[in-house]
Structure formats: structure tokens, C-alpha cells
Amino acid sequence: MKQLKNMKDYVVYWLTGSQTLYGDDVLQHVAQHSEEMANYVNEHVPVTVKYLTTCKSSEEIVAAVKKVNADDNCIGIITWCHTFSPAKMWIKGLKLLQKPMLHFATQYNERLPYDTIDMDFMNENQAAHGDREFGYIVSRLRMDNKVVVGYYKDPEALKEIASWCKVAAGYAFSKDVKVCRFSDNMRNVAVTEGDKVAAHIEMGWEVDYYPIGDLVDVIDTITDEEVDALMAEYAKKYTMGTDRIDVVREQAKYEIAIDRFCTENGGYIGIVDHFGALHGLNQLPGLAIQDLQGKGYGFGAEGDWKIAALGAVMQYMAGQKGTGLMEDYTYDLVDGLCLGAHMLEVSPQFASTKPEIQVHPLGIGGKSDPARLVFEGIESPEAIAVSMVDMGDRIRLIVQKIELVKYPHKMPKLPVAGCMWKYKPNFKEGVAAWIYAGGAHHTVVSSVVTAQEMVDLGNMWGMEVVLIDENTKIEDFKKQLMWSDQIWKTKL
Ligand code: MN
């Protein structure tokens, strides 16, 4: 698998706004405070936060932004106005900025020093004043930045910053996402279609097609020793629930070949296949794809490259935990539940029970019985389902809050892994809102990435984001979709 960057190796630069009006002593304090604050924030976020400079003129800001843009490890900036920073000096620099920006409305002091406060203190500590001047120009420039408010040691504010840093890392990661596609979309299916050039422009995704025969050639080179090694890995992680070992070994061979193909052909981190396009394979890759998703690959079934790429990005943000392809499969209309699964390819990151390797017939696709992992899904009160659809003139990101729940009953005859969930705000409105928004049956579900993080990521991508959560009301939601449609048409 392609080497993934450790999130802490990404850098967010801290730029402080000020001016020369207050003299060198104040500027020295500003620099000291900024360094101390940036270091404190650094200890509470998954990336590296570094104080870069105090900005006092247009020329200095342009120079700082050029450095930010040119630094490959830098994924964004945090700005803060310690004193008053006349914001016309920010215009040229901000217009050059090519990375996400978080405006931290904070202070070095948490409380006012009521007994000693004087005009010197007021001049040195005027974030309330400076933040507004800065905010105006950012707003005037129509920049999609993030504002976080609070004392710099406030755990809530730090949590928001940590979250944003994770999103900025996902945004940077996204620019390098490549999807290896062993099939076109399933015939006649609409929602998995999309404009790959638009995805390349907006998210950075490179989506390449290869004939399945190219993979078959690699499968033919896999040795028994290589298969033995992966089988030993399976034995550590999974229970062997079949005596059809040759069928399992076939999947191990597929896994090694797919991983090798993706790694050696330029670092693909997303994989797409299709049950109807398997010439030269005798099983649909099930266990193989499940184990690869478990390791961090994004996967899209039936040619669904959008979900493969989105899955890879969300997996990275989630640290390869609790995230993967899911499909809204079948409802329990009495209890208001959905059983999510797929033909085979549910990620073991969702397992609440030790996954068992089983072999069963698969009615679709006309191939031999495939090996797959079977388990019951995890519970999580705060999970999300995310879909990405092409509206013809733009890409829409749909994010729904869901609650992953325990299976209410055993399903002894269910031959696949799955998760069960409740929709927010409730079953009826949750399902209706998703359908009104045009959300797909394929989603990336995550119990780690939050709805707010996906909204922020959508904002960084500059795309329409639709959120369905506990506050969604259908009539308002339908109006929101209509307004949004107009706005996004105008934006083009
Ligand atoms: Mn499907």
C-alpha cells in the first residue's frame, strides 16, 4: 500500500496580525505570546502548529503567504489579531493564499485584569477590535474560512481546532487521491455516475481505468509463499469458519495482487470493481476487498469511483478506524431501522464481533462461491453517512447523522457483515430528506469522522453541502434545496 503521511508531519502555520503603531516592546510581547499560544495549540491537535510571524505590513503578509503556499508540508494557516491589524494590508496576501484558513478569535488573557487594566493593556490586547477588522476583509473577499472563538486553552475551542486541522489534512490528502478502476459503472445505474474531470478539478482525484485482465496478469504471478503469509495474517485477525481453504486462498491471492497493482502503478488508494466485470477471476473479491478496506483503502462497488475516493479521504481523517463503504440495503419499518451491508464488501473496521471467514454462494454475478468476512456491526450514537452525487452542474455532498445500533435480533442466515442504524432526525424525515437531496444508496459511513468535519471539508472543496441532522424539518429542507440550487447555479 502507498505510504500514507503521518498527520503530525503536516504543518499549520500561525500568523499573528499587528502593526508598528504600538512600538517594539508591544511587538515583542505579541511575538512571545503568539509563540507560546501556537505551541500550546500544537500539543492538542493531530498536526503540527507552528508560529510563523507577526504580520505588520502588506509586504510581510505577501512574503508569509508565499512561504505558506510553497511549503509542501503546510496544509493551512491559523490567523489571529493580537492587537489591531489594519486589514487593507491583508488584501494582497489573502488573495494569494492557496490553503485553508482558520481565524482564531482568541486572547492571550482569559479574564480582564480588572484591578490593573489601563490603556497600555487595552492597546496590547485588543483581539475584540482586531478580529473584526480582519473578519470584514475576509468576508469582503468572500473567502470560505473557518472561525473558532474562545480562550486558547479552552478545551472546546481546542477540540474545534483539532477537528479543523484533521479536515485540512484530509483536504491535502485528497489532492493526491488516485482511484484504480477495474470497471465502468454498472449498466443503467444513475447515481454512481459523475464527471471525473470535475472531481479532478475540485477534489484533486485522479480516476483511472484498467482492464480487469491487467489485474489477472498480476494474480497469476502471486506465489504460494505470499499467500501463506497473508493467510497467517488472516488467522491472527479472523476466525476461520470454513474448511474450503482453497476458496479463501484465492481471495488472499486477489488481495495481494490488487494491493501490488495499486502500489506499483503510481499509488492508488481507492479501488473500484464490479461484480459484472470479472473476466478471469472465479470469485467476486470479497474478503480481499474487506481486508484492504480494513488497512485504509477506499472502495467503491459497481464502478462507484466517487465513493472509493471519498472513502479513502475519510479513512485518512479517521485514522483507519470505523469508516468504509456501506449501502442502505433493507428497512425494518416497525422499529425504524436500516440494515446496511453490501453483497460482500463491508469493512472489518465496523466489526463488533470477531469477523469470521465464511464461504457461501452469491446469486449475483455468476461466479463461484466467494469467501467473505461475516460479523455484526458496531454501535455508535454519533455516526454519519456521506454521499456524493453529481447534479449535472456541480457535485453535491450529502451528510446525514445516523446512530449505529446493535442488531435487535440475531440474523443467523445473513451471509454478510452489516451495520444497523437509525436516521436523524427520525426515520420518516431522515429517509425523506435523503431522497429529496438525491443521496445515493452507496455511502461512506463513519463512526469517527463527524458531520461538522464533513461540512468543513465540503466548504474547503468549495462545494454544495447538504446536512441532515436532528434539526432537519422537511418543509424547510425542501426550501433549502431550492435556494441552494439557485445559489450554486449563480456561482457557476
Ligand atoms: Mn452496491
Coordinates of C-alpha atoms and ligand atoms in Angstrom, one line a residue:
M1 CA 0.0 0.0 0.0
K2 CA 1.1 3.5 -0.7
Q3 CA 2.9 5.1 2.2
L4 CA 0.5 7.4 4.0
K5 CA 1.8 10.6 5.6
N6 CA 1.7 10.7 9.4
M7 CA -0.7 13.5 10.2
K8 CA 1.7 15.1 12.6
D9 CA 4.1 15.7 9.7
Y10 CA 1.6 18.2 8.2
V11 CA 2.1 21.8 9.4
V12 CA -0.3 24.6 10.0
Y13 CA 1.4 28.0 10.3
W14 CA 0.2 30.5 12.9
L15 CA 0.2 34.1 11.6
T16 CA -0.5 36.9 14.0
G17 CA -1.8 40.3 12.8
S18 CA -0.5 43.5 14.3
Q19 CA 1.1 46.8 13.1
T20 CA 4.0 49.1 14.1
L21 CA 1.9 51.7 15.8
Y22 CA 2.4 50.3 19.3
G23 CA 6.2 50.2 19.4
D24 CA 8.8 47.5 19.7
D25 CA 8.0 46.4 23.2
V26 CA 4.4 45.6 22.4
L27 CA 5.5 43.7 19.2
Q28 CA 8.0 41.7 21.3
H29 CA 5.1 40.7 23.6
V30 CA 2.9 39.9 20.7
A31 CA 5.6 37.6 19.2
Q32 CA 6.3 35.9 22.6
H33 CA 2.6 35.4 23.3
S34 CA 1.9 34.1 19.8
E35 CA 4.7 31.5 20.1
E36 CA 3.5 30.3 23.4
M37 CA -0.1 30.0 22.2
A38 CA 0.9 28.3 19.0
N39 CA 2.9 25.8 21.0
Y40 CA 0.1 25.1 23.3
V41 CA -2.4 24.6 20.5
N42 CA 0.2 22.3 18.8
E43 CA 0.0 19.9 21.8
H44 CA -3.7 19.5 21.3
V45 CA -4.1 18.9 17.6
P46 CA -3.2 16.0 15.3
V47 CA -1.0 18.1 13.0
T48 CA 2.0 20.4 13.8
V49 CA 1.1 24.0 14.6
K50 CA 4.0 26.5 14.3
Y51 CA 4.1 30.2 14.9
L52 CA 5.4 31.7 11.6
T53 CA 5.5 35.5 12.0
T54 CA 3.8 38.7 13.2
C55 CA 2.4 40.5 10.2
K56 CA 2.8 44.3 10.2
S57 CA 2.7 45.3 6.6
S58 CA 1.3 44.2 3.2
E59 CA 4.8 43.2 2.0
E60 CA 5.3 41.0 5.1
I61 CA 2.0 39.3 4.6
V62 CA 2.6 38.6 0.9
A63 CA 6.0 37.1 1.8
A64 CA 4.5 34.9 4.6
V65 CA 1.7 33.7 2.3
K66 CA 4.2 32.8 -0.5
K67 CA 6.1 30.7 2.1
V68 CA 2.9 29.0 3.2
N69 CA 1.9 28.3 -0.4
A70 CA 5.3 26.9 -1.3
D71 CA 5.7 24.6 1.7
D72 CA 4.5 21.2 0.6
N73 CA 4.0 20.1 4.2
C74 CA 1.9 23.1 5.1
I75 CA -1.8 22.4 4.9
G76 CA -3.2 25.7 6.2
I77 CA -2.9 28.7 8.4
I78 CA -4.3 29.9 11.7
T79 CA -4.7 33.7 11.9
W80 CA -5.2 35.8 15.0
C81 CA -5.1 39.5 15.6
H82 CA -3.4 40.2 18.9
T83 CA -3.6 43.9 18.5
F84 CA -5.3 45.9 15.8
S85 CA -4.2 44.9 12.3
P86 CA -5.5 47.3 9.7
A87 CA -6.8 44.8 7.2
K88 CA -6.1 46.5 3.9
M89 CA -2.6 45.2 4.5
W90 CA -4.0 41.7 4.3
I91 CA -5.7 42.0 0.9
K92 CA -2.8 41.1 -1.4
G93 CA -1.6 38.3 0.8
L94 CA -5.1 36.7 1.3
K95 CA -5.7 36.9 -2.5
L96 CA -2.6 34.8 -3.0
L97 CA -3.4 32.3 -0.3
Q98 CA -3.9 28.8 -1.7
K99 CA -4.5 26.9 1.5
P100 CA -7.4 26.7 4.1
M101 CA -7.5 29.3 6.8
L102 CA -8.9 29.3 10.3
H103 CA -9.4 32.6 12.1
F104 CA -9.0 32.0 15.8
A105 CA -10.8 34.7 17.7
T106 CA -8.9 34.3 21.0
Q107 CA -6.8 36.2 23.5
Y108 CA -3.6 35.7 25.5
N109 CA -5.5 36.6 28.7
E110 CA -8.7 34.7 29.6
R111 CA -10.1 37.3 32.0
L112 CA -9.6 41.1 32.2
P113 CA -7.2 42.2 34.9
Y114 CA -9.9 44.4 36.5
D115 CA -7.7 45.9 39.2
T116 CA -4.8 47.0 36.9
I117 CA -6.3 47.4 33.5
D118 CA -5.1 50.6 31.8
M119 CA -4.7 52.0 28.2
D120 CA -1.4 50.1 27.7
F121 CA -3.1 46.8 28.4
M122 CA -6.0 47.8 26.2
N123 CA -3.7 48.6 23.2
E124 CA -1.7 45.4 23.6
N125 CA -4.7 43.1 24.0
Q126 CA -7.4 44.1 21.5
A127 CA -8.4 40.9 19.7
A128 CA -12.1 42.0 20.0
H129 CA -11.1 45.0 17.9
G130 CA -8.6 43.5 15.5
D131 CA -10.7 40.3 14.8
R132 CA -13.5 42.4 13.5
E133 CA -11.3 44.4 11.1
F134 CA -9.7 41.2 9.8
G135 CA -13.1 39.5 9.6
Y136 CA -14.5 42.3 7.5
I137 CA -11.8 41.9 4.8
V138 CA -12.1 38.1 4.8
S139 CA -15.8 38.4 4.3
R140 CA -15.4 41.1 1.7
L141 CA -13.0 38.8 -0.2
R142 CA -15.7 36.0 0.0
M143 CA -13.3 33.5 1.5
D144 CA -14.6 30.2 2.8
N145 CA -12.6 30.3 6.1
K146 CA -13.4 28.8 9.5
V147 CA -13.9 31.0 12.6
V148 CA -13.2 29.4 16.0
V149 CA -14.0 31.5 19.1
G150 CA -12.7 31.0 22.7
Y151 CA -9.7 31.2 25.0
Y152 CA -6.8 29.4 23.5
K153 CA -6.7 26.9 26.4
D154 CA -10.5 26.3 26.3
P155 CA -10.9 22.5 25.6
E156 CA -13.9 23.2 23.4
A157 CA -12.1 25.7 21.2
L158 CA -9.1 23.3 21.0
K159 CA -11.4 20.5 20.0
E160 CA -12.8 22.6 17.2
I161 CA -9.3 23.5 16.0
A162 CA -8.1 19.9 16.2
S163 CA -11.1 18.9 14.1
W164 CA -10.4 21.6 11.5
C165 CA -6.7 20.5 11.4
K166 CA -7.9 17.0 10.7
V167 CA -10.1 18.3 7.9
A168 CA -7.3 20.4 6.4
A169 CA -5.1 17.2 6.5
G170 CA -7.9 15.3 4.7
Y171 CA -8.2 18.2 2.2
A172 CA -4.4 18.0 1.5
F173 CA -4.6 14.2 1.3
S174 CA -7.5 14.4 -1.1
K175 CA -5.3 16.2 -3.7
D176 CA -3.2 13.1 -4.0
V177 CA -6.0 10.5 -4.1
K178 CA -5.9 8.2 -7.1
V179 CA -8.6 5.7 -7.8
C180 CA -7.9 2.4 -9.7
R181 CA -11.0 1.4 -11.5
F182 CA -11.3 -2.1 -12.9
S183 CA -14.7 -1.5 -14.3
D184 CA -17.0 1.2 -15.6
N185 CA -20.2 1.9 -13.7
M186 CA -22.9 -0.7 -13.5
R187 CA -25.2 -0.6 -16.6
N188 CA -28.2 1.6 -16.2
V189 CA -27.3 2.8 -12.7
A190 CA -27.5 6.6 -12.5
V191 CA -26.4 7.7 -9.0
T192 CA -22.9 6.3 -9.2
E193 CA -22.2 8.3 -12.4
G194 CA -20.3 11.6 -12.3
D195 CA -18.0 14.0 -14.0
K196 CA -14.4 12.7 -13.4
V197 CA -12.9 15.9 -14.7
A198 CA -14.9 18.0 -12.2
A199 CA -13.8 15.7 -9.4
H200 CA -10.2 16.1 -10.5
I201 CA -10.6 19.9 -10.6
E202 CA -12.5 20.2 -7.3
M203 CA -11.1 17.4 -5.1
G204 CA -7.9 16.5 -6.9
W205 CA -9.0 12.9 -7.6
E206 CA -7.4 11.1 -10.4
V207 CA -9.6 8.2 -11.5
D208 CA -8.0 5.8 -13.9
Y209 CA -9.4 2.7 -15.7
Y210 CA -7.6 -0.6 -16.2
P211 CA -9.0 -3.7 -17.9
I212 CA -9.5 -6.5 -15.3
G213 CA -7.1 -8.6 -17.4
D214 CA -4.2 -6.4 -16.3
L215 CA -5.1 -7.5 -12.7
V216 CA -5.4 -11.1 -13.7
D217 CA -1.9 -11.0 -15.1
V218 CA -0.7 -9.9 -11.6
I219 CA -2.8 -12.5 -9.9
D220 CA -1.1 -15.2 -11.9
T221 CA 2.3 -14.1 -10.5
I222 CA 1.4 -14.5 -6.8
T223 CA 3.3 -17.3 -5.2
D224 CA 2.1 -19.9 -2.6
E225 CA 4.6 -18.4 -0.1
E226 CA 3.0 -14.9 -0.4
V227 CA -0.4 -16.5 0.0
D228 CA 0.8 -18.4 3.1
A229 CA 2.0 -15.1 4.7
L230 CA -1.4 -13.4 4.2
M231 CA -3.2 -16.5 5.4
A232 CA -1.2 -16.2 8.6
E233 CA -2.3 -12.6 8.9
Y234 CA -5.9 -13.6 8.4
A235 CA -5.5 -16.3 11.1
K236 CA -4.5 -13.7 13.6
K237 CA -7.3 -11.3 12.9
Y238 CA -10.2 -13.6 11.9
T239 CA -11.8 -16.9 12.8
M240 CA -11.7 -19.5 10.1
G241 CA -15.4 -20.5 9.7
T242 CA -14.9 -22.7 6.6
D243 CA -13.0 -25.8 5.5
R244 CA -12.9 -24.6 1.9
I245 CA -9.4 -23.2 2.4
D246 CA -8.7 -23.1 -1.3
V247 CA -11.5 -20.6 -1.8
V248 CA -10.0 -18.4 1.0
R249 CA -6.5 -18.7 -0.6
E250 CA -8.0 -17.5 -3.9
Q251 CA -9.2 -14.3 -2.1
A252 CA -5.7 -13.9 -0.5
K253 CA -4.2 -14.0 -3.9
Y254 CA -6.6 -11.3 -5.1
E255 CA -5.8 -9.1 -2.2
I256 CA -2.0 -9.3 -2.7
A257 CA -2.4 -8.7 -6.5
I258 CA -4.8 -5.7 -6.1
D259 CA -2.5 -4.2 -3.4
R260 CA 0.6 -4.7 -5.6
F261 CA -1.2 -3.4 -8.7
C262 CA -2.3 -0.2 -6.9
T263 CA 1.1 0.4 -5.2
E264 CA 3.2 -0.3 -8.3
N265 CA 1.1 1.8 -10.7
G266 CA 1.5 5.1 -9.1
G267 CA 0.0 4.8 -5.6
Y268 CA -3.7 4.2 -6.0
I269 CA -5.5 4.4 -2.6
G270 CA -9.0 3.9 -4.0
I271 CA -10.3 0.7 -5.7
V272 CA -13.3 0.1 -7.8
D273 CA -14.6 -3.2 -9.2
H274 CA -17.9 -4.6 -10.4
F275 CA -19.5 -8.0 -9.9
G276 CA -20.4 -8.0 -13.6
A277 CA -16.9 -7.4 -14.9
L278 CA -14.7 -10.2 -13.5
H279 CA -13.4 -11.9 -16.6
G280 CA -10.5 -14.1 -15.5
L281 CA -11.5 -14.2 -11.8
N282 CA -13.6 -17.1 -10.5
Q283 CA -14.9 -15.2 -7.4
L284 CA -16.0 -11.7 -6.7
P285 CA -13.3 -10.2 -4.4
G286 CA -15.0 -10.2 -1.0
L287 CA -12.6 -11.0 1.8
A288 CA -9.8 -9.4 -0.3
I289 CA -11.6 -6.1 -0.6
Q290 CA -12.8 -6.2 3.1
D291 CA -9.2 -6.7 4.3
L292 CA -7.9 -4.0 2.0
Q293 CA -10.5 -1.5 3.3
G294 CA -9.5 -2.5 6.8
K295 CA -6.0 -1.4 6.0
G296 CA -7.1 2.0 4.7
Y297 CA -8.1 1.6 1.0
G298 CA -11.2 3.3 -0.1
F299 CA -13.6 1.0 -2.0
G300 CA -16.5 1.6 -4.3
A301 CA -18.6 -1.2 -5.7
E302 CA -20.2 -1.4 -9.2
G303 CA -17.9 1.2 -10.6
D304 CA -18.6 3.8 -7.9
W305 CA -15.3 5.8 -8.1
K306 CA -16.8 8.7 -6.1
I307 CA -17.3 6.5 -3.0
A308 CA -13.9 4.9 -3.4
A309 CA -12.2 8.3 -3.4
L310 CA -14.4 9.7 -0.6
G311 CA -13.8 6.6 1.4
A312 CA -10.0 6.9 1.1
V313 CA -10.1 10.6 2.3
M314 CA -12.5 9.8 5.2
Q315 CA -10.4 6.8 6.2
Y316 CA -7.3 9.0 6.4
M317 CA -9.2 11.6 8.5
A318 CA -10.4 8.7 10.8
G319 CA -7.0 7.2 11.2
Q320 CA -8.3 4.0 9.5
K321 CA -11.0 3.3 12.1
G322 CA -14.8 2.9 11.9
T323 CA -15.0 4.0 8.3
G324 CA -15.9 2.4 5.0
L325 CA -18.4 1.6 2.2
M326 CA -21.9 0.9 3.3
E327 CA -25.2 0.5 1.3
D328 CA -28.7 1.2 2.6
Y329 CA -30.0 -2.2 2.0
T330 CA -33.3 -3.0 3.7
Y331 CA -35.6 -1.4 6.3
D332 CA -37.3 -2.5 9.5
L333 CA -40.3 -0.2 9.2
V334 CA -41.6 -1.1 12.6
D335 CA -38.6 -0.1 14.6
G336 CA -37.4 2.5 12.0
L337 CA -34.1 0.9 11.3
C338 CA -32.0 0.3 8.2
L339 CA -29.8 -2.7 7.7
G340 CA -26.7 -1.6 5.9
A341 CA -24.4 -4.0 4.2
H342 CA -23.2 -4.9 0.7
M343 CA -23.0 -8.1 -1.3
L344 CA -19.8 -8.9 0.5
E345 CA -17.5 -5.9 0.9
V346 CA -18.2 -4.5 4.4
S347 CA -15.0 -3.2 6.1
P348 CA -13.8 -5.1 9.2
Q349 CA -13.4 -1.6 10.8
F350 CA -17.1 -1.9 11.6
A351 CA -16.8 -5.3 13.4
S352 CA -18.2 -5.6 16.9
T353 CA -17.7 -9.3 16.9
K354 CA -14.6 -11.2 15.7
P355 CA -15.0 -11.4 11.9
E356 CA -15.4 -15.0 10.7
I357 CA -14.3 -16.1 7.2
Q358 CA -17.2 -17.9 5.6
V359 CA -17.9 -19.2 2.1
H360 CA -21.4 -19.0 0.7
P361 CA -22.9 -18.9 -2.8
L362 CA -23.5 -15.5 -4.3
G363 CA -26.5 -15.4 -6.6
I364 CA -25.4 -12.3 -8.5
G365 CA -22.5 -12.2 -11.0
G366 CA -22.5 -15.9 -11.9
K367 CA -19.1 -16.7 -10.3
S368 CA -18.0 -19.4 -7.8
D369 CA -18.9 -19.1 -4.1
P370 CA -16.8 -16.3 -2.7
A371 CA -15.1 -16.1 0.8
R372 CA -16.1 -13.1 2.9
L373 CA -15.9 -11.8 6.4
V374 CA -19.1 -12.0 8.4
F375 CA -19.7 -10.1 11.6
E376 CA -22.2 -7.8 13.4
G377 CA -21.6 -4.1 13.2
I378 CA -20.6 -1.7 15.9
E379 CA -22.8 0.6 17.9
S380 CA -22.1 4.4 17.8
P381 CA -24.5 7.1 18.9
E382 CA -22.8 9.7 16.7
A383 CA -22.1 8.3 13.3
I384 CA -22.6 9.7 9.8
A385 CA -23.4 8.5 6.4
V386 CA -22.0 10.5 3.5
S387 CA -22.9 10.5 -0.2
M388 CA -21.7 12.4 -3.1
V389 CA -23.8 13.0 -6.2
D390 CA -23.4 14.8 -9.5
M391 CA -26.2 17.3 -10.0
G392 CA -25.1 17.9 -13.6
D393 CA -23.7 21.4 -13.0
R394 CA -22.0 20.6 -9.7
I395 CA -21.1 18.0 -7.1
R396 CA -23.4 17.8 -4.0
L397 CA -22.1 16.4 -0.8
I398 CA -24.8 15.0 1.5
V399 CA -24.1 14.3 5.1
Q400 CA -26.5 12.6 7.4
K401 CA -26.2 12.0 11.1
I402 CA -27.1 8.4 12.0
E403 CA -26.9 6.2 15.1
L404 CA -25.4 2.8 14.7
V405 CA -27.3 0.4 16.9
K406 CA -27.0 -3.2 18.0
Y407 CA -28.8 -5.8 15.9
P408 CA -32.2 -6.1 17.6
H409 CA -32.3 -9.8 16.7
K410 CA -29.8 -12.4 15.6
M411 CA -29.8 -13.0 11.8
P412 CA -28.3 -16.5 11.6
K413 CA -28.9 -16.9 7.9
L414 CA -27.4 -13.5 6.9
P415 CA -24.2 -14.4 5.0
V416 CA -22.7 -11.0 5.0
A417 CA -21.4 -8.4 7.5
G418 CA -23.5 -5.4 8.2
C419 CA -24.4 -2.5 10.4
M420 CA -27.9 -1.3 11.6
W421 CA -28.7 2.3 12.1
K422 CA -31.4 4.9 12.9
Y423 CA -31.6 8.0 10.8
K424 CA -31.6 11.6 12.2
P425 CA -33.9 13.4 12.8
N426 CA -36.1 10.3 12.8
F427 CA -36.9 7.5 10.4
K428 CA -39.5 9.2 8.2
E429 CA -38.0 12.6 7.9
G430 CA -34.4 11.2 7.7
V431 CA -35.2 8.9 4.8
A432 CA -37.4 11.5 3.1
A433 CA -34.7 14.2 3.4
W434 CA -32.1 11.9 1.9
I435 CA -34.3 11.0 -1.0
Y436 CA -35.2 14.7 -1.7
A437 CA -31.5 15.5 -1.7
G438 CA -30.8 12.8 -4.2
G439 CA -28.5 10.8 -1.8
A440 CA -27.2 7.6 -3.2
H441 CA -27.6 4.0 -1.9
H442 CA -23.8 3.8 -1.6
T443 CA -22.3 5.8 1.3
V444 CA -19.2 6.1 3.3
V445 CA -20.3 5.5 6.9
S446 CA -18.0 6.7 9.7
S447 CA -18.2 6.5 13.5
V448 CA -15.1 8.6 13.8
V449 CA -15.4 11.5 11.3
T450 CA -18.0 14.0 12.5
A451 CA -20.8 15.7 10.5
Q452 CA -19.2 19.1 11.2
E453 CA -15.9 17.8 9.8
M454 CA -17.5 16.7 6.6
V455 CA -19.3 20.1 6.3
D456 CA -16.0 21.8 6.8
L457 CA -14.3 19.6 4.2
G458 CA -17.1 20.3 1.7
N459 CA -16.6 24.0 2.3
M460 CA -12.8 23.6 1.7
W461 CA -13.7 21.8 -1.6
G462 CA -16.0 24.8 -2.4
M463 CA -19.0 22.6 -3.0
E464 CA -22.6 22.4 -2.1
V465 CA -23.0 20.6 1.3
V466 CA -26.4 19.3 2.5
L467 CA -26.6 18.4 6.2
I468 CA -29.4 16.2 7.6
D469 CA -29.4 16.1 11.4
E470 CA -31.5 16.3 14.5
N471 CA -32.8 19.8 13.5
T472 CA -33.9 18.9 10.0
K473 CA -37.5 19.8 9.2
I474 CA -38.8 18.6 5.8
E475 CA -40.5 21.7 4.6
D476 CA -37.5 23.9 5.4
F477 CA -35.2 21.3 4.0
K478 CA -37.0 21.3 0.6
K479 CA -36.8 25.1 0.5
Q480 CA -33.1 24.9 1.4
L481 CA -32.6 22.6 -1.6
M482 CA -34.4 25.0 -3.9
W483 CA -32.4 28.1 -2.7
S484 CA -29.2 26.1 -2.8
D485 CA -29.9 25.1 -6.4
Q486 CA -30.2 28.8 -7.4
I487 CA -27.1 29.8 -5.5
W488 CA -25.0 27.1 -7.0
K489 CA -26.2 27.9 -10.5
T490 CA -25.3 31.5 -10.0
K491 CA -21.9 30.6 -8.5
L492 CA -21.0 28.9 -11.8
Ligands
MN1 MN -23.8 -1.6 -4.4

